[in-house]
Amino acid sequence: MAFIHRFDDDCPREEEVEIQAGPVRLAGTLVVPEPPLGFVMFAHGSGSSRRSPRNRFVATALNQVGLGTLLFDLLTAAEEADRANVFDIELLARRLIDTTAWLCARPEASGRRVGYFGASTGAAAALWAAAEPRSDVAAVVSRGGRPDLAAPRLRQVTAPTLLIVGGRDEVVIELNRQAQALMRCEIRLEIVPGATHLFEEPGALEAVAELAREWFLDHLAPIGQRPRGA
């Protein structure tokens, strides 16, 4: 599956960053096309990090159409050693909120809309953060997500939300259908045929990237600035 490049000559700028999130500093990778149409922040799942090859694949597809991306570690190395932190959705959501404030304060993000891409437990954190009363998140995409872990907050989410689940991930499909029934925002469930939870099958991750690309372009890109042919 081919992705449409918005720029022929200009490569996005990539920067390793440190983010102050409450009492800790988190490592991240910020990629900024010139000019960015918007920014997507990635919240990885349990046992993963900002170096997740699946999230980086999706991030590259977004960069190719002019969307900036921020992949960052939700926990420090010491915090990850305590497995309870990995499933502390409220803690992860607070980190996401703090990091969103950090990103929006940077000049390259000024006036740009921000979206969340969450995987597995990271999707629950993204939805929890998006439900905050002062949240200005413009769109959410969940890949193989566990929205049930954010059940107390789902009705408060106002950002348009896309739920992507593998067709063979039957338990997670049902959890996402239950979440969809609870949510009041613009909400869509997409099932990728033949895919399992990690979308490792041929073409499965490409399908995720295309769905995410279209959703974020529709909800983040300024009117009239969507890449031609995208």
Coordinates of N, CA and C in Angstrom, one line a residue:
M1 N 0.8 -1.2 0.0 CA 0.0 0.0 0.0 C 0.9 1.2 0.0
A2 N 0.7 2.1 -1.0 CA 1.5 3.3 -1.1 C 0.9 4.5 -0.3
F3 N 1.8 5.2 0.3 CA 1.4 6.5 1.0 C 1.8 7.6 0.2
I4 N 1.0 8.7 0.2 CA 1.2 9.8 -0.7 C 2.2 10.8 0.1
H5 N 3.3 11.1 -0.5 CA 4.2 12.1 0.1 C 3.7 13.5 -0.3
R6 N 3.7 14.3 0.8 CA 3.3 15.7 0.6 C 4.4 16.5 0.1
F7 N 5.6 16.2 0.4 CA 6.8 17.0 0.0 C 7.8 16.1 -0.8
D8 N 8.3 16.7 -1.9 CA 9.2 15.9 -2.7 C 10.7 16.1 -2.2
D9 N 11.0 17.3 -1.7 CA 12.4 17.5 -1.4 C 12.7 17.7 0.1
D10 N 11.7 18.1 0.9 CA 11.9 18.4 2.3 C 11.7 17.2 3.1
C11 N 12.7 16.9 3.9 CA 12.5 15.8 4.9 C 12.0 16.4 6.2
P12 N 11.1 15.7 6.9 CA 10.7 16.2 8.2 C 11.9 16.2 9.2
R13 N 11.9 17.2 10.1 CA 13.0 17.3 11.1 C 12.7 16.4 12.3
E14 N 13.7 15.6 12.7 CA 13.5 14.7 13.8 C 14.4 15.2 14.9
E15 N 13.8 15.2 16.1 CA 14.6 15.7 17.3 C 14.3 14.8 18.5
E16 N 15.4 14.4 19.2 CA 15.2 13.7 20.5 C 15.0 14.7 21.6
V17 N 13.9 14.5 22.3 CA 13.5 15.5 23.3 C 13.4 14.9 24.7
E18 N 13.4 15.8 25.7 CA 13.1 15.4 27.1 C 11.9 16.3 27.5
I19 N 10.9 15.6 28.1 CA 9.6 16.3 28.5 C 9.5 16.3 30.0
Q20 N 9.2 17.4 30.5 CA 8.9 17.5 32.0 C 7.4 17.2 32.2
A21 N 7.2 16.1 32.8 CA 5.8 15.6 33.1 C 5.6 15.4 34.6
G22 N 5.1 16.4 35.3 CA 5.0 16.3 36.7 C 6.4 16.2 37.3
P23 N 6.7 15.2 38.1 CA 8.0 15.2 38.8 C 9.1 14.5 38.0
V24 N 8.8 14.0 36.8 CA 9.7 13.2 36.0 C 10.0 13.8 34.7
R25 N 11.1 13.3 34.1 CA 11.4 13.7 32.7 C 11.3 12.5 31.8
L26 N 10.6 12.6 30.7 CA 10.3 11.5 29.8 C 11.1 11.7 28.5
A27 N 11.6 10.6 27.9 CA 12.3 10.7 26.6 C 11.3 10.6 25.5
G28 N 11.5 11.4 24.4 CA 10.6 11.3 23.3 C 11.3 11.6 22.0
T29 N 10.6 11.3 20.9 CA 11.1 11.6 19.5 C 10.1 12.4 18.8
L30 N 10.4 13.7 18.5 CA 9.5 14.6 17.8 C 9.9 14.7 16.4
V31 N 8.9 14.5 15.5 CA 9.2 14.7 14.0 C 8.3 15.8 13.5
V32 N 8.9 16.8 12.9 CA 8.1 18.0 12.4 C 8.3 18.2 10.9
P33 N 7.3 17.9 10.1 CA 7.3 18.3 8.7 C 7.3 19.8 8.6
E34 N 7.6 20.4 7.5 CA 7.5 21.8 7.3 C 6.6 22.2 6.1
P35 N 5.5 22.8 6.4 CA 4.9 23.1 7.7 C 4.1 21.9 8.2
P36 N 3.9 21.7 9.5 CA 3.1 20.6 10.0 C 1.6 21.0 9.8
L37 N 0.8 20.0 9.4 CA -0.7 20.2 9.3 C -1.4 20.0 10.6
G38 N -0.7 19.4 11.6 CA -1.2 19.1 12.9 C -0.2 18.1 13.5
F39 N -0.5 17.7 14.8 CA 0.4 16.8 15.5 C -0.3 15.6 16.1
V40 N 0.3 14.4 16.0 CA -0.3 13.2 16.6 C 0.7 12.7 17.7
M41 N 0.2 12.5 18.9 CA 0.9 12.0 20.0 C 0.6 10.6 20.2
F42 N 1.6 9.7 20.4 CA 1.5 8.3 20.5 C 1.6 7.8 21.9
A43 N 0.6 7.1 22.4 CA 0.6 6.5 23.7 C 0.7 5.0 23.5
H44 N 1.8 4.4 23.8 CA 2.1 3.0 23.6 C 1.4 2.1 24.6
G45 N 1.3 0.8 24.3 CA 0.7 -0.1 25.2 C 1.7 -0.7 26.2
S46 N 1.2 -1.6 27.1 CA 2.1 -2.2 28.1 C 3.2 -3.0 27.4
G47 N 4.4 -3.0 28.0 CA 5.5 -3.7 27.5 C 6.2 -3.1 26.3
S48 N 5.7 -1.9 25.9 CA 6.3 -1.2 24.7 C 6.9 0.1 25.1
S49 N 7.4 0.9 24.1 CA 8.0 2.1 24.4 C 7.9 3.0 23.2
R50 N 8.6 4.2 23.2 CA 8.6 5.1 22.1 C 9.2 4.5 20.8
R51 N 10.0 3.4 21.0 CA 10.7 2.7 19.9 C 9.8 1.6 19.3
S52 N 8.6 1.5 19.7 CA 7.7 0.4 19.2 C 7.7 0.5 17.6
P53 N 8.1 -0.6 17.0 CA 8.2 -0.6 15.5 C 6.8 -0.4 14.9
R54 N 5.8 -0.9 15.5 CA 4.4 -0.7 14.9 C 4.0 0.7 15.0
N55 N 4.2 1.4 16.1 CA 3.8 2.8 16.2 C 4.7 3.7 15.3
R56 N 6.0 3.3 15.2 CA 6.9 4.1 14.3 C 6.5 3.9 12.9
F57 N 6.0 2.8 12.5 CA 5.5 2.6 11.1 C 4.4 3.5 10.8
V58 N 3.4 3.5 11.8 CA 2.2 4.4 11.6 C 2.7 5.9 11.6
A59 N 3.6 6.2 12.5 CA 4.1 7.6 12.6 C 4.7 8.1 11.3
T60 N 5.5 7.2 10.6 CA 6.1 7.5 9.4 C 5.1 7.8 8.3
A61 N 4.0 7.0 8.3 CA 3.0 7.2 7.3 C 2.3 8.6 7.5
L62 N 2.2 9.0 8.8 CA 1.6 10.3 9.1 C 2.5 11.4 8.7
N63 N 3.8 11.2 8.9 CA 4.8 12.2 8.5 C 4.8 12.5 7.0
Q64 N 4.6 11.4 6.3 CA 4.6 11.5 4.8 C 3.5 12.4 4.2
V65 N 2.5 12.6 5.0 CA 1.4 13.5 4.5 C 1.4 14.8 5.2
G66 N 2.4 15.1 6.0 CA 2.6 16.4 6.6 C 2.1 16.6 8.0
L67 N 1.9 15.4 8.7 CA 1.5 15.5 10.1 C 2.7 15.3 11.0
G68 N 2.9 16.1 12.0 CA 4.0 15.9 12.9 C 3.6 14.8 13.9
T69 N 4.6 14.2 14.5 CA 4.4 13.1 15.5 C 5.3 13.2 16.7
L70 N 4.8 12.8 17.8 CA 5.6 12.7 19.0 C 5.4 11.3 19.6
L71 N 6.4 10.5 19.6 CA 6.5 9.2 20.3 C 7.3 9.4 21.6
F72 N 6.7 9.0 22.7 CA 7.4 9.3 24.0 C 7.1 8.1 25.0
D73 N 8.0 8.0 25.9 CA 7.8 7.0 27.0 C 6.9 7.5 28.0
L74 N 5.9 6.8 28.3 CA 4.9 7.2 29.3 C 5.5 7.1 30.8
L75 N 6.4 6.2 30.9 CA 7.0 5.9 32.2 C 8.5 6.0 32.1
T76 N 9.2 6.3 33.2 CA 10.6 6.2 33.3 C 11.0 4.7 33.4
A77 N 12.3 4.4 33.2 CA 12.7 3.0 33.3 C 12.5 2.4 34.7
A78 N 12.7 3.2 35.8 CA 12.5 2.8 37.1 C 11.0 2.5 37.4
E79 N 10.1 3.4 36.8 CA 8.7 3.2 37.0 C 8.2 1.9 36.3
E80 N 8.8 1.6 35.1 CA 8.3 0.4 34.4 C 8.6 -0.9 35.1
A81 N 9.6 -0.8 36.0 CA 9.9 -2.0 36.8 C 8.8 -2.5 37.7
D82 N 7.9 -1.5 38.0 CA 6.7 -1.9 38.8 C 5.5 -2.1 37.9
R83 N 5.1 -3.3 37.7 CA 4.1 -3.6 36.7 C 2.8 -2.9 37.0
A84 N 2.6 -2.5 38.2 CA 1.3 -1.8 38.5 C 1.2 -0.5 37.8
N85 N 2.4 0.1 37.6 CA 2.4 1.4 36.9 C 1.9 1.3 35.4
V86 N 2.3 0.1 34.8 CA 2.0 -0.1 33.4 C 0.4 -0.1 33.2
F87 N -0.3 -0.5 34.2 CA -1.8 -0.6 34.1 C -2.5 0.5 34.9
D88 N -1.7 1.5 35.3 CA -2.3 2.6 36.0 C -2.8 3.7 35.0
I89 N -4.0 3.5 34.5 CA -4.5 4.3 33.4 C -4.5 5.8 33.7
E90 N -4.9 6.1 34.9 CA -5.0 7.5 35.4 C -3.6 8.1 35.4
L91 N -2.6 7.4 35.8 CA -1.2 7.9 35.8 C -0.8 8.2 34.4
L92 N -1.0 7.2 33.5 CA -0.6 7.3 32.1 C -1.3 8.5 31.4
A93 N -2.6 8.7 31.8 CA -3.4 9.8 31.2 C -2.8 11.1 31.7
R94 N -2.4 11.2 32.9 CA -1.8 12.5 33.4 C -0.5 12.8 32.7
R95 N 0.3 11.7 32.4 CA 1.5 11.9 31.7 C 1.2 12.5 30.2
L96 N 0.1 11.9 29.7 CA -0.2 12.3 28.3 C -0.7 13.8 28.3
I97 N -1.5 14.2 29.4 CA -2.0 15.5 29.5 C -0.8 16.5 29.7
D98 N 0.2 16.2 30.5 CA 1.3 17.0 30.8 C 2.2 17.2 29.5
T99 N 2.3 16.1 28.8 CA 3.1 16.1 27.5 C 2.4 16.9 26.4
T100 N 1.1 16.8 26.4 CA 0.3 17.6 25.5 C 0.5 19.1 25.7
A101 N 0.5 19.5 27.0 CA 0.8 20.9 27.3 C 2.2 21.3 26.9
W102 N 3.2 20.4 27.1 CA 4.6 20.7 26.7 C 4.6 20.9 25.1
L103 N 4.0 20.0 24.4 CA 4.0 20.1 22.9 C 3.3 21.4 22.5
C104 N 2.2 21.7 23.0 CA 1.5 22.9 22.6 C 2.2 24.2 22.9
A105 N 3.1 24.1 23.8 CA 3.9 25.3 24.2 C 5.1 25.5 23.2
R106 N 5.4 24.6 22.4 CA 6.5 24.7 21.4 C 6.0 25.5 20.2
P107 N 6.9 26.3 19.6 CA 6.5 27.2 18.5 C 6.0 26.5 17.3
E108 N 6.5 25.3 17.0 CA 6.1 24.6 15.8 C 4.7 24.1 15.9
A109 N 4.2 23.9 17.1 CA 2.9 23.4 17.3 C 1.8 24.5 17.6
S110 N 2.3 25.8 17.6 CA 1.4 26.9 17.8 C 0.2 26.9 16.8
G111 N -1.0 26.9 17.3 CA -2.1 27.0 16.4 C -2.5 25.7 15.7
R112 N -1.7 24.6 15.9 CA -2.0 23.3 15.3 C -2.9 22.4 16.1
R113 N -3.7 21.7 15.5 CA -4.6 20.7 16.2 C -3.7 19.5 16.6
V114 N -4.1 18.9 17.7 CA -3.4 17.7 18.3 C -4.4 16.5 18.4
G115 N -3.8 15.4 18.0 CA -4.6 14.1 18.1 C -3.8 13.1 18.9
Y116 N -4.5 12.1 19.4 CA -3.9 11.0 20.1 C -4.0 9.7 19.3
F117 N -2.9 8.9 19.2 CA -2.9 7.5 18.7 C -2.5 6.6 19.9
G118 N -3.4 5.8 20.3 CA -3.1 4.9 21.4 C -3.2 3.4 21.1
A119 N -2.3 2.6 21.6 CA -2.3 1.2 21.3 C -2.5 0.5 22.7
S120 N -3.4 -0.6 22.6 CA -3.6 -1.4 23.8 C -4.0 -0.5 25.0
T121 N -3.2 -0.7 26.1 CA -3.5 0.1 27.3 C -3.3 1.6 27.1
G122 N -2.4 1.9 26.1 CA -2.2 3.3 25.8 C -3.4 4.0 25.2
A123 N -4.3 3.2 24.5 CA -5.5 3.7 24.0 C -6.5 4.1 25.1
A124 N -6.5 3.4 26.2 CA -7.3 3.7 27.4 C -6.8 5.0 28.0
A125 N -5.5 5.2 28.1 CA -4.9 6.4 28.6 C -5.3 7.6 27.7
A126 N -5.2 7.4 26.4 CA -5.6 8.5 25.4 C -7.0 8.9 25.6
L127 N -7.9 7.9 25.8 CA -9.4 8.3 25.9 C -9.6 8.9 27.3
W128 N -8.9 8.5 28.3 CA -9.0 9.1 29.6 C -8.6 10.5 29.6
A129 N -7.5 10.8 28.9 CA -7.0 12.2 28.8 C -7.9 13.0 28.0
A130 N -8.4 12.4 26.9 CA -9.3 13.2 26.0 C -10.6 13.6 26.7
A131 N -11.0 12.9 27.8 CA -12.2 13.1 28.5 C -12.1 14.3 29.5
E132 N -10.8 14.8 29.7 CA -10.6 15.9 30.6 C -11.5 17.1 30.2
P133 N -12.1 17.8 31.1 CA -13.0 18.9 30.8 C -12.3 20.0 29.9
R134 N -11.0 20.3 30.1 CA -10.3 21.3 29.4 C -9.5 20.7 28.2
S135 N -9.8 19.5 27.9 CA -9.0 18.8 26.8 C -9.3 19.5 25.5
D136 N -8.3 19.8 24.7 CA -8.5 20.4 23.4 C -8.0 19.4 22.3
V137 N -8.1 18.1 22.6 CA -7.7 17.1 21.6 C -8.7 17.0 20.5
A138 N -8.2 17.0 19.3 CA -9.1 17.1 18.1 C -9.5 15.8 17.6
A139 N -8.8 14.7 17.9 CA -9.2 13.4 17.3 C -8.4 12.3 18.1
V140 N -9.0 11.1 18.2 CA -8.3 10.0 18.8 C -8.4 8.7 17.9
V141 N -7.3 8.0 17.8 CA -7.3 6.7 17.1 C -6.8 5.7 18.1
S142 N -7.5 4.5 18.2 CA -7.1 3.4 19.0 C -6.8 2.2 18.2
R143 N -5.6 1.6 18.4 CA -5.2 0.4 17.7 C -5.2 -0.8 18.6
G144 N -6.1 -1.7 18.4 CA -6.1 -2.9 19.3 C -6.3 -2.4 20.8
G145 N -7.1 -1.4 21.0 CA -7.2 -0.7 22.3 C -8.0 -1.4 23.3
R146 N -7.8 -1.0 24.6 CA -8.6 -1.5 25.7 C -9.4 -0.3 26.2
P147 N -10.4 0.1 25.5 CA -11.2 1.3 26.0 C -12.0 1.0 27.3
D148 N -12.2 -0.3 27.5 CA -12.9 -0.7 28.8 C -12.1 -0.2 30.0
L149 N -10.8 -0.1 29.9 CA -10.0 0.4 31.0 C -10.2 1.9 31.3
A150 N -10.9 2.6 30.4 CA -11.2 4.0 30.6 C -12.8 4.1 30.7
A151 N -13.5 3.1 31.0 CA -14.9 3.1 31.0 C -15.5 4.2 31.8
P152 N -15.0 4.6 33.0 CA -15.6 5.7 33.8 C -15.6 7.0 33.1
R153 N -14.8 7.2 32.0 CA -14.6 8.5 31.4 C -15.1 8.5 29.9
L154 N -15.6 7.4 29.4 CA -15.9 7.3 28.0 C -17.0 8.3 27.6
R155 N -18.0 8.4 28.4 CA -19.1 9.3 28.1 C -18.7 10.8 28.0
Q156 N -17.5 11.1 28.6 CA -17.1 12.5 28.6 C -16.2 12.8 27.4
V157 N -15.8 11.8 26.6 CA -14.9 12.1 25.4 C -15.8 12.8 24.4
T158 N -15.3 13.9 23.9 CA -15.9 14.7 22.8 C -15.2 14.6 21.5
A159 N -13.9 14.2 21.5 CA -13.1 14.2 20.3 C -13.5 13.0 19.4
P160 N -13.6 13.3 18.1 CA -14.0 12.2 17.2 C -13.0 11.0 17.4
T161 N -13.5 9.8 17.5 CA -12.7 8.6 17.9 C -12.9 7.5 16.9
L162 N -11.8 7.0 16.5 CA -11.7 5.8 15.6 C -11.1 4.6 16.3
L163 N -11.9 3.5 16.4 CA -11.4 2.3 17.1 C -11.1 1.3 16.0
I164 N -9.8 0.8 16.0 CA -9.4 -0.1 15.0 C -9.0 -1.4 15.7
V165 N -9.6 -2.6 15.3 CA -9.4 -3.8 15.9 C -9.2 -4.9 14.8
G166 N -8.3 -5.9 15.2 CA -8.1 -7.0 14.2 C -9.3 -7.9 14.2
G167 N -9.6 -8.5 13.0 CA -10.7 -9.3 12.9 C -10.7 -10.6 13.7
R168 N -9.5 -11.0 14.0 CA -9.3 -12.3 14.8 C -9.1 -12.0 16.3
D169 N -9.2 -10.8 16.7 CA -9.0 -10.4 18.1 C -10.4 -10.3 18.7
E170 N -11.0 -11.4 18.9 CA -12.5 -11.4 19.2 C -12.8 -10.8 20.5
V171 N -12.0 -11.1 21.5 CA -12.4 -10.5 22.8 C -12.3 -9.0 22.8
V172 N -11.2 -8.4 22.1 CA -11.1 -7.0 22.1 C -12.1 -6.4 21.2
I173 N -12.6 -7.1 20.1 CA -13.7 -6.6 19.3 C -14.9 -6.3 20.2
E174 N -15.2 -7.3 21.0 CA -16.4 -7.1 21.9 C -16.2 -5.9 22.9
L175 N -15.0 -5.8 23.4 CA -14.7 -4.7 24.4 C -14.9 -3.4 23.6
N176 N -14.5 -3.3 22.4 CA -14.6 -2.0 21.6 C -16.0 -1.8 21.3
R177 N -16.8 -2.8 21.0 CA -18.2 -2.6 20.7 C -18.9 -2.0 21.9
Q178 N -18.6 -2.6 23.0 CA -19.2 -2.1 24.3 C -18.9 -0.6 24.5
A179 N -17.6 -0.3 24.3 CA -17.2 1.1 24.4 C -17.9 2.0 23.4
Q180 N -18.0 1.6 22.2 CA -18.7 2.4 21.2 C -20.1 2.7 21.6
A181 N -20.8 1.7 22.2 CA -22.2 2.0 22.6 C -22.3 3.0 23.7
L182 N -21.2 3.1 24.5 CA -21.2 4.1 25.6 C -20.9 5.5 25.2
M183 N -20.1 5.6 24.1 CA -19.6 6.9 23.8 C -20.6 7.8 23.0
R184 N -20.5 9.1 23.2 CA -21.5 10.0 22.7 C -20.9 10.9 21.6
C185 N -19.6 10.8 21.4 CA -18.9 11.6 20.3 C -19.1 11.0 19.0
E186 N -18.5 11.6 18.0 CA -18.4 10.9 16.7 C -17.5 9.7 16.9
I187 N -18.0 8.5 16.6 CA -17.3 7.3 16.9 C -17.4 6.3 15.8
R188 N -16.3 5.6 15.4 CA -16.4 4.6 14.3 C -15.5 3.4 14.7
L189 N -16.0 2.2 14.4 CA -15.3 1.0 14.7 C -14.9 0.4 13.3
E190 N -13.6 0.2 13.1 CA -13.1 -0.5 11.9 C -12.4 -1.8 12.3
I191 N -12.8 -2.8 11.6 CA -12.2 -4.2 11.9 C -11.4 -4.5 10.7
V192 N -10.1 -4.8 10.9 CA -9.2 -5.2 9.9 C -9.2 -6.7 9.7
P193 N -9.8 -7.2 8.6 CA -10.0 -8.7 8.4 C -8.7 -9.5 8.5
G194 N -8.8 -10.6 9.2 CA -7.7 -11.5 9.4 C -6.6 -11.1 10.3
A195 N -6.7 -9.9 10.9 CA -5.6 -9.4 11.7 C -5.8 -9.9 13.2
T196 N -4.7 -10.2 13.9 CA -4.7 -10.5 15.3 C -4.3 -9.2 16.1
H197 N -4.1 -9.4 17.4 CA -4.0 -8.2 18.2 C -2.8 -7.3 17.8
L198 N -1.7 -7.8 17.4 CA -0.5 -7.0 17.1 C -0.4 -6.6 15.6
F199 N -1.4 -7.0 14.8 CA -1.5 -6.7 13.4 C -0.2 -7.0 12.7
E200 N 0.3 -8.3 12.9 CA 1.5 -8.7 12.3 C 1.3 -9.4 11.0
E201 N 0.1 -9.6 10.6 CA -0.2 -10.3 9.3 C 0.1 -9.4 8.1
P202 N 0.5 -9.9 7.0 CA 0.8 -9.1 5.8 C -0.3 -8.1 5.5
G203 N 0.0 -6.9 5.4 CA -0.9 -5.8 5.0 C -1.8 -5.3 6.1
A204 N -1.7 -5.9 7.3 CA -2.6 -5.5 8.4 C -2.1 -4.1 9.0
L205 N -0.9 -3.9 9.2 CA -0.4 -2.7 9.8 C -0.5 -1.5 8.7
E206 N -0.4 -1.9 7.5 CA -0.6 -0.9 6.4 C -2.1 -0.4 6.4
A207 N -3.0 -1.3 6.7 CA -4.4 -0.9 6.8 C -4.6 0.0 8.0
V208 N -4.0 -0.3 9.1 CA -4.1 0.6 10.3 C -3.6 2.0 9.9
A209 N -2.4 2.0 9.3 CA -1.8 3.3 9.0 C -2.7 4.1 8.1
E210 N -3.3 3.5 7.1 CA -4.1 4.2 6.2 C -5.4 4.7 6.9
L211 N -6.0 3.9 7.7 CA -7.2 4.4 8.4 C -6.8 5.5 9.4
A212 N -5.7 5.4 10.1 CA -5.3 6.5 10.9 C -5.0 7.8 10.2
R213 N -4.3 7.6 9.1 CA -3.9 8.8 8.2 C -5.2 9.5 7.8
E214 N -6.2 8.8 7.3 CA -7.4 9.5 6.8 C -8.1 10.2 8.0
W215 N -8.2 9.5 9.1 CA -8.9 10.0 10.3 C -8.3 11.3 10.8
F216 N -6.9 11.3 10.9 CA -6.2 12.5 11.4 C -6.2 13.6 10.4
L217 N -6.1 13.3 9.1 CA -6.2 14.4 8.1 C -7.5 15.0 8.1
D218 N -8.6 14.2 8.2 CA -9.9 14.8 8.3 C -10.2 15.7 9.4
H219 N -9.5 15.4 10.6 CA -9.9 16.1 11.8 C -8.8 17.1 12.3
L220 N -7.6 16.9 11.8 CA -6.5 17.8 12.2 C -6.1 18.9 11.2
A221 N -6.1 18.5 9.9 CA -5.6 19.4 8.9 C -6.5 20.6 8.7
P222 N -5.9 21.8 8.6 CA -6.8 23.0 8.3 C -7.5 22.8 7.0
I223 N -8.7 23.4 7.0 CA -9.5 23.3 5.8 C -8.7 23.9 4.6
G224 N -8.7 23.1 3.5 CA -8.1 23.6 2.3 C -6.6 23.2 2.2
Q225 N -6.1 22.6 3.3 CA -4.6 22.2 3.3 C -4.4 20.7 3.3
R226 N -5.4 19.9 3.1 CA -5.2 18.5 3.0 C -4.4 18.2 1.8
P227 N -3.4 17.3 1.9 CA -2.6 17.0 0.7 C -3.4 16.5 -0.5
R228 N -3.0 17.0 -1.7 CA -3.6 16.6 -2.9 C -3.6 15.1 -3.1
G229 N -4.7 14.5 -3.3 CA -4.8 13.0 -3.5 C -4.9 12.2 -2.3
A230 N -4.8 12.8 -1.1 CA -4.8 12.1 0.2 C -6.3 11.9 0.6

